[in-house]
Amino acid sequence: MNEKLAETLRQAAESGGMDKLLGFVVDEASGDGIRGHLTITPDHHQPFGIVHGGTYCAIAESAASISAFCWVQESGIGGTAVGVNNSTDFLRSVSDGDITVTTTPVHRGRRQQLWQVDMVDDQGRLIAQSRVRMQNIAR
């Protein structure tokens, strides 16, 4: 990743927003995917003591958005990308621990991108999986 892109991502992370609220940290990012993590706290729970599904949806949207943004920058298309569809399957419930988030490109085109987002627990078990479709937007 080039320095300008790294600085843009760093500034976005420091500015606050949903990722900061959820505690989502991006460890590695490129147009080929990201790797990130978050530690589950009671703030992520729904009323029955397990992670709220919206947490996974929000993390998937952020992870795919960062991946898509990196790709449009690295590919020379430029601009940014915004989410237009997010489908998340909740496969295993958890109430604590660390979650690792990775993205994999399914399709990267001139107008749209499709990303798979895998979220695994600290034992490597898949707990949620998303497909997020992104629209490339010229700036």
mmCIF file of C-alpha atoms in Angstrom:
data_model
loop_
_atom_site.group_PDB
_atom_site.id
_atom_site.type_symbol
_atom_site.label_atom_id
_atom_site.label_comp_id
_atom_site.label_asym_id
_atom_site.label_seq_id
_atom_site.Cartn_x
_atom_site.Cartn_y
_atom_site.Cartn_z
ATOM 1 C CA MET A 1 0.000 0.000 0.000
ATOM 2 C CA ASN A 2 1.351 3.421 -0.877
ATOM 3 C CA GLU A 3 1.952 6.093 1.759
ATOM 4 C CA LYS A 4 -0.897 8.355 0.620
ATOM 5 C CA LEU A 5 -3.423 5.519 0.858
ATOM 6 C CA ALA A 6 -2.056 4.451 4.249
ATOM 7 C CA GLU A 7 -2.364 8.030 5.527
ATOM 8 C CA THR A 8 -5.954 8.313 4.240
ATOM 9 C CA LEU A 9 -6.924 5.113 6.074
ATOM 10 C CA ARG A 10 -5.120 6.222 9.253
ATOM 11 C CA GLN A 11 -6.930 9.565 9.275
ATOM 12 C CA ALA A 12 -10.274 7.874 8.694
ATOM 13 C CA ALA A 13 -9.661 5.494 11.617
ATOM 14 C CA GLU A 14 -8.686 8.338 13.941
ATOM 15 C CA SER A 15 -11.686 10.484 13.020
ATOM 16 C CA GLY A 16 -14.073 8.260 14.960
ATOM 17 C CA GLY A 17 -17.266 6.899 13.539
ATOM 18 C CA MET A 18 -18.746 3.431 13.643
ATOM 19 C CA ASP A 19 -15.461 1.500 13.514
ATOM 20 C CA LYS A 20 -14.132 3.333 16.557
ATOM 21 C CA LEU A 21 -17.433 2.876 18.385
ATOM 22 C CA LEU A 22 -17.354 -0.883 17.737
ATOM 23 C CA GLY A 23 -13.630 -1.195 18.428
ATOM 24 C CA PHE A 24 -12.857 -2.490 14.930
ATOM 25 C CA VAL A 25 -9.160 -2.202 14.079
ATOM 26 C CA VAL A 26 -7.712 -2.781 10.608
ATOM 27 C CA ASP A 27 -4.355 -4.545 10.864
ATOM 28 C CA GLU A 28 -3.589 -4.906 7.131
ATOM 29 C CA ALA A 29 -5.278 -3.391 4.088
ATOM 30 C CA SER A 30 -4.852 -3.575 0.332
ATOM 31 C CA GLY A 31 -6.947 -3.868 -2.794
ATOM 32 C CA ASP A 32 -6.711 -7.640 -2.379
ATOM 33 C CA GLY A 33 -8.404 -7.589 1.026
ATOM 34 C CA ILE A 34 -8.060 -6.576 4.634
ATOM 35 C CA ARG A 35 -7.374 -8.263 7.930
ATOM 36 C CA GLY A 36 -8.764 -6.714 11.103
ATOM 37 C CA HIS A 37 -10.003 -7.563 14.555
ATOM 38 C CA LEU A 38 -12.237 -6.555 17.416
ATOM 39 C CA THR A 39 -12.640 -7.679 21.003
ATOM 40 C CA ILE A 40 -16.200 -8.480 22.004
ATOM 41 C CA THR A 41 -17.510 -6.605 25.045
ATOM 42 C CA PRO A 42 -20.969 -6.445 26.632
ATOM 43 C CA ASP A 43 -21.547 -3.300 24.527
ATOM 44 C CA HIS A 44 -21.793 -5.589 21.467
ATOM 45 C CA HIS A 45 -24.503 -7.787 23.041
ATOM 46 C CA GLN A 46 -28.192 -8.010 22.320
ATOM 47 C CA PRO A 47 -30.527 -8.502 25.335
ATOM 48 C CA PHE A 48 -29.757 -12.229 25.619
ATOM 49 C CA GLY A 49 -26.003 -11.878 26.123
ATOM 50 C CA ILE A 50 -24.669 -12.749 22.668
ATOM 51 C CA VAL A 51 -23.275 -10.494 19.948
ATOM 52 C CA HIS A 52 -25.981 -8.479 18.210
ATOM 53 C CA GLY A 53 -26.256 -9.344 14.511
ATOM 54 C CA GLY A 54 -25.989 -5.676 13.620
ATOM 55 C CA THR A 55 -22.431 -5.720 14.926
ATOM 56 C CA TYR A 56 -21.464 -8.281 12.285
ATOM 57 C CA CYS A 57 -23.323 -6.374 9.545
ATOM 58 C CA ALA A 58 -21.589 -3.114 10.450
ATOM 59 C CA ILE A 59 -18.152 -4.738 10.609
ATOM 60 C CA ALA A 60 -18.745 -6.416 7.234
ATOM 61 C CA GLU A 61 -19.777 -3.107 5.664
ATOM 62 C CA SER A 62 -16.663 -1.376 6.993
ATOM 63 C CA ALA A 63 -14.298 -4.181 6.006
ATOM 64 C CA ALA A 64 -15.707 -4.397 2.469
ATOM 65 C CA SER A 65 -15.716 -0.595 2.122
ATOM 66 C CA ILE A 66 -12.053 -0.343 3.080
ATOM 67 C CA SER A 67 -11.149 -3.202 0.730
ATOM 68 C CA ALA A 68 -13.106 -1.670 -2.144
ATOM 69 C CA PHE A 69 -11.629 1.786 -1.545
ATOM 70 C CA CYS A 70 -8.105 0.372 -1.545
ATOM 71 C CA TRP A 71 -8.791 -1.455 -4.806
ATOM 72 C CA VAL A 72 -10.189 1.554 -6.694
ATOM 73 C CA GLN A 73 -7.171 3.557 -5.550
ATOM 74 C CA GLU A 74 -4.605 0.872 -6.401
ATOM 75 C CA SER A 75 -6.228 -0.069 -9.727
ATOM 76 C CA GLY A 76 -6.223 3.480 -11.048
ATOM 77 C CA ILE A 77 -10.025 3.705 -11.275
ATOM 78 C CA GLY A 78 -9.922 6.280 -8.482
ATOM 79 C CA GLY A 79 -12.783 7.694 -6.465
ATOM 80 C CA THR A 80 -14.350 5.658 -3.722
ATOM 81 C CA ALA A 81 -16.897 2.874 -3.275
ATOM 82 C CA VAL A 82 -20.130 2.707 -1.305
ATOM 83 C CA GLY A 83 -22.144 -0.255 -0.092
ATOM 84 C CA VAL A 84 -25.346 -1.064 -1.962
ATOM 85 C CA ASN A 85 -26.143 -4.505 -0.531
ATOM 86 C CA ASN A 86 -25.071 -6.400 2.577
ATOM 87 C CA SER A 87 -26.137 -9.989 3.192
ATOM 88 C CA THR A 88 -24.822 -11.478 6.419
ATOM 89 C CA ASP A 89 -25.304 -15.007 7.725
ATOM 90 C CA PHE A 90 -24.928 -15.580 11.466
ATOM 91 C CA LEU A 91 -23.448 -19.052 11.880
ATOM 92 C CA ARG A 92 -22.362 -19.338 15.508
ATOM 93 C CA SER A 93 -23.188 -17.213 18.545
ATOM 94 C CA VAL A 94 -20.472 -15.827 20.801
ATOM 95 C CA SER A 95 -20.549 -13.618 23.867
ATOM 96 C CA ASP A 96 -16.880 -12.734 24.334
ATOM 97 C CA GLY A 97 -13.408 -13.123 22.875
ATOM 98 C CA ASP A 98 -11.654 -11.777 19.833
ATOM 99 C CA ILE A 99 -13.019 -11.810 16.304
ATOM 100 C CA THR A 100 -10.748 -11.776 13.265
ATOM 101 C CA VAL A 101 -12.159 -10.256 10.090
ATOM 102 C CA THR A 102 -10.859 -10.953 6.574
ATOM 103 C CA THR A 103 -12.126 -9.950 3.147
ATOM 104 C CA THR A 104 -11.789 -11.719 -0.184
ATOM 105 C CA PRO A 105 -12.714 -10.211 -3.549
ATOM 106 C CA VAL A 106 -15.382 -12.115 -5.460
ATOM 107 C CA HIS A 107 -15.672 -9.555 -8.291
ATOM 108 C CA ARG A 108 -13.879 -6.266 -8.926
ATOM 109 C CA GLY A 109 -15.115 -4.341 -11.937
ATOM 110 C CA ARG A 110 -15.218 -0.850 -13.345
ATOM 111 C CA ARG A 111 -18.647 -0.123 -11.809
ATOM 112 C CA GLN A 112 -19.163 -2.624 -8.994
ATOM 113 C CA GLN A 113 -17.321 -4.879 -6.609
ATOM 114 C CA LEU A 114 -18.439 -7.881 -4.563
ATOM 115 C CA TRP A 115 -16.575 -8.842 -1.399
ATOM 116 C CA GLN A 116 -16.856 -11.828 0.915
ATOM 117 C CA VAL A 117 -16.235 -11.028 4.567
ATOM 118 C CA ASP A 118 -15.384 -13.847 6.987
ATOM 119 C CA MET A 119 -15.524 -13.350 10.745
ATOM 120 C CA VAL A 120 -13.937 -16.055 12.903
ATOM 121 C CA ASP A 121 -13.653 -16.458 16.662
ATOM 122 C CA ASP A 122 -10.405 -16.882 18.581
ATOM 123 C CA GLN A 123 -10.600 -20.643 17.956
ATOM 124 C CA GLY A 124 -10.745 -20.130 14.189
ATOM 125 C CA ARG A 125 -14.432 -21.056 13.874
ATOM 126 C CA LEU A 126 -16.490 -19.175 11.301
ATOM 127 C CA ILE A 127 -19.128 -17.208 13.225
ATOM 128 C CA ALA A 128 -20.499 -14.924 10.502
ATOM 129 C CA GLN A 129 -20.059 -14.523 6.775
ATOM 130 C CA SER A 130 -21.149 -11.642 4.577
ATOM 131 C CA ARG A 131 -21.356 -10.737 0.923
ATOM 132 C CA VAL A 132 -21.203 -6.985 0.403
ATOM 133 C CA ARG A 133 -21.770 -5.407 -3.011
ATOM 134 C CA MET A 134 -20.084 -2.058 -3.556
ATOM 135 C CA GLN A 135 -20.722 0.648 -6.153
ATOM 136 C CA ASN A 136 -17.625 2.458 -7.416
ATOM 137 C CA ILE A 137 -18.157 6.230 -7.308
ATOM 138 C CA ALA A 138 -16.017 8.780 -9.155
ATOM 139 C CA ARG A 139 -15.058 11.810 -7.116
#
